[in-house]
Short mmCIF file of C-alpha atoms in Angstrom, two decimals:
data_model
loop_
_atom_site.label_atom_id
_atom_site.label_comp_id
_atom_site.label_asym_id
_atom_site.label_seq_id
_atom_site.Cartn_x
_atom_site.Cartn_y
_atom_site.Cartn_z
CA MET T 198 0.00 0.00 0.00
CA LYS T 199 1.16 3.53 -0.78
CA LEU T 200 0.58 6.27 1.79
CA ALA T 201 0.65 9.56 -0.07
CA LEU T 202 0.37 13.27 0.66
CA ASP T 203 -1.70 15.58 -1.48
CA PRO T 204 0.46 18.70 -0.96
CA THR T 205 -2.28 21.23 -1.66
CA MET T 206 -1.66 22.90 1.72
CA TYR T 207 1.97 23.47 0.65
CA ALA T 208 1.26 25.29 -2.60
CA ASN T 209 3.22 28.27 -1.26
CA LEU T 210 6.42 26.22 -1.33
CA SER T 211 8.59 25.78 -4.39
CA LEU T 212 8.45 22.41 -6.10
CA LYS T 213 11.72 21.30 -4.47
CA GLU T 214 10.65 22.59 -1.06
CA MET T 215 7.38 20.69 -1.39
CA VAL T 216 9.24 17.46 -2.14
CA ASP T 217 11.57 17.96 0.83
CA LYS T 218 8.62 18.82 3.09
CA THR T 219 6.85 15.60 2.09
CA ALA T 220 9.89 13.58 3.15
CA GLU T 221 10.28 15.59 6.36
CA LEU T 222 6.66 14.81 7.31
CA GLY T 223 7.29 11.07 6.94
CA TYR T 224 5.45 10.34 3.70
CA GLU T 225 6.95 8.05 1.08
CA PHE T 226 4.68 9.16 -1.77
CA ILE T 227 3.34 12.37 -3.28
CA GLU T 228 0.02 12.59 -5.07
CA LEU T 229 0.99 15.42 -7.40
CA SER T 230 -2.11 17.61 -7.44
CA PRO T 231 -2.47 20.83 -9.46
CA ARG T 232 0.17 23.53 -8.98
CA GLU T 233 0.52 26.81 -10.85
CA ASP T 234 4.15 26.00 -11.66
CA PHE T 235 3.51 22.47 -12.94
CA CYS T 236 0.03 21.25 -13.99
CA PRO T 237 -2.31 24.09 -12.93
CA PHE T 238 -6.06 23.77 -12.42
CA TYR T 239 -7.80 23.81 -15.82
CA LYS T 240 -4.83 25.29 -17.72
CA TYR T 241 -2.12 23.89 -19.97
CA PRO T 242 0.79 22.25 -18.08
CA LYS T 243 3.57 24.74 -17.27
CA VAL T 244 6.47 22.32 -17.31
CA ASP T 245 9.42 21.48 -19.57
CA LYS T 246 11.90 18.63 -19.74
CA GLU T 247 14.36 20.40 -17.45
CA GLN T 248 11.76 20.86 -14.74
CA ILE T 249 10.69 17.21 -15.06
CA LYS T 250 14.33 16.14 -14.80
CA ASN T 251 14.80 18.30 -11.71
CA LEU T 252 11.66 16.95 -10.04
CA LYS T 253 12.78 13.37 -10.57
CA ARG T 254 16.16 14.19 -9.05
CA TRP T 255 14.63 16.02 -6.08
CA CYS T 256 12.34 13.08 -5.38
CA SER T 257 15.23 10.64 -5.60
CA ASP T 258 17.37 12.76 -3.28
CA ALA T 259 14.53 13.08 -0.75
CA GLY T 260 13.59 9.40 -0.89
CA VAL T 261 10.00 9.95 -2.03
CA LYS T 262 8.09 8.83 -5.12
CA ILE T 263 5.14 10.18 -7.06
CA SER T 264 2.20 7.81 -6.62
CA SER T 265 0.01 9.53 -9.22
CA LEU T 266 -0.43 12.71 -11.20
CA LEU T 267 -3.75 14.52 -10.62
CA PRO T 268 -4.81 16.86 -13.44
CA LEU T 269 -8.16 18.67 -13.48
CA TYR T 270 -9.52 19.93 -16.80
CA TYR T 271 -12.98 20.71 -18.19
CA TRP T 272 -13.12 17.58 -20.35
CA ALA T 273 -16.85 17.17 -19.63
CA GLY T 274 -17.91 20.80 -19.65
CA PRO T 275 -20.83 21.79 -21.88
CA ASP T 276 -18.76 24.28 -23.92
CA GLU T 277 -17.21 22.46 -26.88
CA GLU T 278 -14.24 24.77 -27.36
CA ARG T 279 -13.26 24.41 -23.70
CA ARG T 280 -13.71 20.64 -23.98
CA GLN T 281 -11.27 20.56 -26.90
CA SER T 282 -8.78 22.61 -24.90
CA ALA T 283 -9.18 20.20 -21.99
CA VAL T 284 -8.39 17.22 -24.21
CA ARG T 285 -5.29 19.07 -25.46
CA ASN T 286 -4.28 19.69 -21.86
CA TRP T 287 -4.88 16.05 -20.98
CA LYS T 288 -2.66 14.84 -23.82
CA ARG T 289 0.18 17.01 -22.59
CA ALA T 290 -0.38 15.92 -18.97
CA ILE T 291 -0.16 12.28 -20.07
CA GLU T 292 3.17 13.09 -21.73
CA VAL T 293 4.35 14.67 -18.49
CA ALA T 294 3.33 11.59 -16.50
CA VAL T 295 5.25 9.34 -18.88
CA GLU T 296 8.35 11.53 -18.65
CA LEU T 297 8.08 11.39 -14.85
CA ASP T 298 7.91 7.56 -15.03
CA VAL T 299 4.45 7.75 -13.43
CA ASP T 300 1.99 5.21 -14.80
CA LEU T 301 -1.13 6.35 -12.93
CA MET T 302 -3.29 9.47 -13.17
CA ASN T 303 -6.40 10.28 -11.18
CA SER T 304 -9.04 12.89 -11.74
CA GLU T 305 -12.71 13.88 -11.62
CA PHE T 306 -15.45 13.68 -14.24
CA ASN T 307 -15.43 17.51 -14.27
CA GLY T 308 -18.81 18.59 -15.47
CA SER T 309 -21.84 20.19 -13.83
CA LYS T 310 -24.90 18.61 -12.22
CA PHE T 311 -26.96 21.32 -13.88
CA ASN T 312 -26.04 19.99 -17.37
CA GLU T 313 -25.91 16.29 -16.56
CA VAL T 314 -26.85 14.78 -19.93
CA ILE T 315 -24.77 17.21 -22.00
CA CYS T 316 -21.77 16.74 -19.70
CA GLU T 317 -21.99 12.97 -19.98
CA GLU T 318 -22.04 13.29 -23.77
CA LYS T 319 -18.99 15.57 -23.69
CA PHE T 320 -17.16 13.27 -21.27
CA ILE T 321 -17.66 10.26 -23.51
CA LYS T 322 -16.51 12.30 -26.52
CA SER T 323 -13.34 13.25 -24.65
CA MET T 324 -12.72 9.66 -23.59
CA ASP T 325 -13.13 8.49 -27.19
CA GLU T 326 -10.19 10.77 -28.02
CA LEU T 327 -8.09 9.98 -24.97
CA LEU T 328 -8.54 6.25 -24.44
CA PRO T 329 -6.11 5.39 -27.28
CA VAL T 330 -3.54 7.81 -25.82
CA PHE T 331 -3.75 6.27 -22.33
CA GLU T 332 -3.46 2.78 -23.80
CA ARG T 333 -0.58 3.65 -26.12
CA GLU T 334 1.40 5.22 -23.27
CA GLY T 335 0.57 2.51 -20.69
CA VAL T 336 -0.94 5.01 -18.23
CA LYS T 337 -3.79 3.93 -15.92
CA LEU T 338 -6.64 6.19 -14.76
CA ASN T 339 -8.61 6.40 -11.52
CA LEU T 340 -11.77 8.52 -11.41
CA GLN T 341 -13.87 9.98 -8.60
CA ALA T 342 -17.37 11.38 -8.29
CA HIS T 343 -17.33 14.88 -6.84
CA PRO T 344 -19.83 17.30 -5.29
CA PHE T 345 -21.38 19.53 -7.99
CA ASP T 346 -20.11 17.27 -10.77
CA PHE T 347 -22.45 15.66 -13.28
CA ILE T 348 -21.69 12.47 -11.37
CA GLU T 349 -21.96 13.04 -7.61
CA THR T 350 -22.94 9.56 -6.43
CA HIS T 351 -20.92 6.42 -5.86
CA GLU T 352 -23.19 4.27 -8.01
CA GLY T 353 -23.09 6.87 -10.77
CA ALA T 354 -19.28 6.69 -10.75
CA MET T 355 -19.33 2.89 -10.78
CA ASP T 356 -21.82 2.86 -13.67
CA MET T 357 -19.60 5.14 -15.75
CA ILE T 358 -16.43 3.19 -14.95
CA ARG T 359 -18.17 -0.02 -16.00
CA ALA T 360 -19.45 1.71 -19.14
CA LEU T 361 -15.89 2.67 -20.13
CA ASP T 362 -15.06 -1.03 -19.75
CA ARG T 363 -11.30 -0.86 -19.39
CA PRO T 364 -9.48 -2.86 -16.67
CA TRP T 365 -7.08 0.07 -16.16
CA ILE T 366 -9.85 2.58 -15.36
CA ASN T 367 -10.83 2.29 -11.70
CA LEU T 368 -12.34 4.13 -8.74
CA VAL T 369 -11.10 6.85 -6.41
CA TYR T 370 -13.21 7.01 -3.24
CA SER T 371 -12.95 10.35 -1.43
CA THR T 372 -14.11 9.99 2.16
CA ALA T 373 -14.81 13.75 2.23
CA HIS T 374 -17.54 13.16 -0.38
CA THR T 375 -19.18 10.26 1.45
CA PHE T 376 -22.49 12.02 2.13
CA PHE T 377 -22.83 13.04 -1.51
CA TYR T 378 -22.08 9.51 -2.67
CA ASP T 379 -25.25 8.04 -1.10
CA ASP T 380 -27.49 11.07 -0.56
CA GLY T 381 -26.65 11.69 3.07
CA LYS T 382 -26.80 8.16 4.49
CA GLY T 383 -23.04 7.76 4.85
CA ASP T 384 -23.36 3.97 4.68
CA ILE T 385 -19.85 2.92 3.74
CA ALA T 386 -20.04 -0.89 3.58
CA PRO T 387 -22.45 -1.23 0.62
CA MET T 388 -20.44 1.28 -1.43
CA PHE T 389 -17.16 -0.51 -0.80
CA ASP T 390 -18.81 -3.87 -1.52
CA SER T 391 -20.15 -2.62 -4.86
CA ALA T 392 -16.74 -1.20 -5.81
CA GLY T 393 -14.85 -4.40 -5.01
CA ASP T 394 -11.52 -4.60 -6.81
CA ARG T 395 -12.32 -1.40 -8.71
CA LEU T 396 -11.51 0.51 -5.53
CA GLN T 397 -7.86 1.42 -6.13
CA HIS T 398 -7.45 4.77 -4.39
CA VAL T 399 -8.87 6.30 -1.21
CA LEU T 400 -8.60 10.00 -0.36
CA PHE T 401 -8.77 10.53 3.41
CA ALA T 402 -10.46 13.57 4.93
CA ASP T 403 -13.44 14.09 7.21
CA THR T 404 -16.60 16.10 6.52
CA PHE T 405 -20.02 16.90 7.96
CA ASN T 406 -23.24 15.48 6.57
CA HIS T 407 -24.80 18.27 4.49
CA LYS T 408 -28.16 16.46 4.61
CA ALA T 409 -28.37 16.46 8.42
CA SER T 410 -30.54 18.75 10.55
CA ASN T 411 -33.28 18.72 7.93
CA GLY T 412 -30.85 20.07 5.37
CA LEU T 413 -29.83 22.97 7.62
CA ARG T 414 -26.33 21.74 8.48
CA TYR T 415 -25.13 24.36 6.03
CA ILE T 416 -27.13 27.47 5.30
CA VAL T 417 -26.43 29.09 1.92
CA ASN T 418 -27.96 32.41 0.94
CA PRO T 419 -29.87 33.09 -1.16
CA PRO T 420 -31.81 29.79 -0.91
CA GLY T 421 -31.42 27.72 -4.05
CA VAL T 422 -28.13 29.28 -5.10
CA GLU T 423 -26.03 26.98 -7.32
CA ALA T 424 -23.44 26.09 -4.68
CA THR T 425 -22.23 22.82 -3.17
CA VAL T 426 -20.39 22.71 0.15
CA HIS T 427 -18.23 20.12 1.88
CA GLN T 428 -15.01 20.02 3.91
CA HIS T 429 -11.65 18.28 3.92
CA LEU T 430 -10.94 18.03 7.66
CA ASN T 431 -8.72 15.81 9.77
CA ILE T 432 -10.07 12.35 10.56
CA GLY T 433 -12.24 12.59 13.66
CA GLU T 434 -13.21 16.24 13.26
CA ALA T 435 -16.59 15.56 11.61
CA GLU T 436 -19.03 12.74 10.86
CA VAL T 437 -17.59 10.18 8.41
CA ASP T 438 -17.64 6.60 9.71
CA PHE T 439 -13.92 5.87 9.55
CA ASP T 440 -14.22 2.79 11.76
CA THR T 441 -16.19 1.09 8.99
CA ILE T 442 -13.90 2.47 6.28
CA PHE T 443 -10.78 1.02 7.90
CA LYS T 444 -12.55 -2.26 8.74
CA LYS T 445 -13.71 -2.72 5.15
CA LEU T 446 -10.33 -1.83 3.66
CA LYS T 447 -8.65 -4.46 5.82
CA GLU T 448 -11.29 -7.04 4.92
CA MET T 449 -10.74 -6.23 1.24
CA ASN T 450 -6.94 -6.50 1.61
CA PHE T 451 -6.78 -3.07 0.04
CA ASP T 452 -3.35 -2.51 -1.53
CA GLY T 453 -3.84 0.69 -3.50
CA ILE T 454 -3.10 4.32 -2.68
CA ALA T 455 -4.21 5.97 0.56
CA THR T 456 -3.84 9.75 0.28
CA ASN T 457 -4.06 12.41 2.96
CA ALA T 458 -6.43 14.89 1.31
CA VAL T 459 -6.93 17.39 4.15
CA PHE T 460 -7.02 21.01 2.90
CA ALA T 461 -8.53 22.88 5.85
CA TRP T 462 -5.50 23.65 8.01
CA ILE T 463 -2.92 25.60 6.00
CA ASP T 464 -2.15 27.62 9.14
CA LYS T 465 -1.03 24.40 10.88
CA ALA T 466 -0.26 22.17 7.92
CA ASP T 467 2.65 20.24 9.46
CA TRP T 468 0.60 19.29 12.52
CA SER T 469 -2.33 18.21 10.36
CA SER T 470 -0.18 16.22 7.92
CA LYS T 471 1.63 14.33 10.67
CA LEU T 472 -1.63 13.67 12.50
CA MET T 473 -3.25 12.32 9.35
CA LEU T 474 -0.34 10.04 8.53
CA GLN T 475 -0.54 8.55 12.02
CA LYS T 476 -4.31 8.13 11.83
CA MET T 477 -4.06 6.43 8.43
CA ARG T 478 -1.33 4.09 9.68
CA ASP T 479 -3.27 3.21 12.81
CA GLY T 480 -6.55 2.71 10.99
CA LEU T 481 -5.03 0.58 8.25
CA GLY T 482 -3.07 -1.50 10.75
CA LEU T 483 0.35 -0.53 9.44
CA ALA T 484 3.19 -1.05 11.86
CA GLU T 485 5.46 1.94 11.25
CA ARG T 486 4.74 4.99 13.38
CA ILE T 487 5.90 8.57 13.09
CA GLY T 488 7.11 10.77 15.89
CA GLY T 489 6.89 14.44 16.63
#
């Protein structure tokens, strides 16, 4: 199993400083999420061969590896010109992954729940263009449902992954999205059972149930505004059933990627990152412990 850090809370650090920080915190893997100086959110990758060479050297020197590259582009958005740009960005990001010797990418469906049918059509069109590229380059893909996306539910994600029908396309389960995945029930076991071996990547963060208190857990003004709210907190700070998550993962002999995906505590990022690593180790029954 790979225990990885999503270094979003360290976006203020240079690329080298981020790598060194990951090692300092005790992580062996980096889930390389969007950065303005590498693969930014929704924009063309800002990286050349020299920067890729440097990153590989910095990782080697620090004793850490990149578990996956996480690009986010509007490949399912309703606007066709933006969709074409997203496919172009994806092709370059796949090249970057190959040059980094990274054979796994993970992402979201990246559409809008307010254009569900159109976004699905656009997503399939993008995949028709990109599937041959992934296969030619030997790069695998993990996908997650996400709040506000045209696929928000666990079963919706599983249906789409099955529809794509490739053994190298599998599921990312984000614990911070649990209450969106099954409409507020938060019932982990059936979702993990339905995923089975397709569950290859778990993002760990806690969140509150947005459906609780008669839908008044969060109050958004004006009522009906097109907004979707959730958190990425430390394990134990909210309402996700992590006891069941860890129990099921051990029963399943999960051997994929477990990523710390807490984003809420930039002001105390080191404390949060060390705490999360310990909680993941303890919950997954891994022997090594960290100090400090």
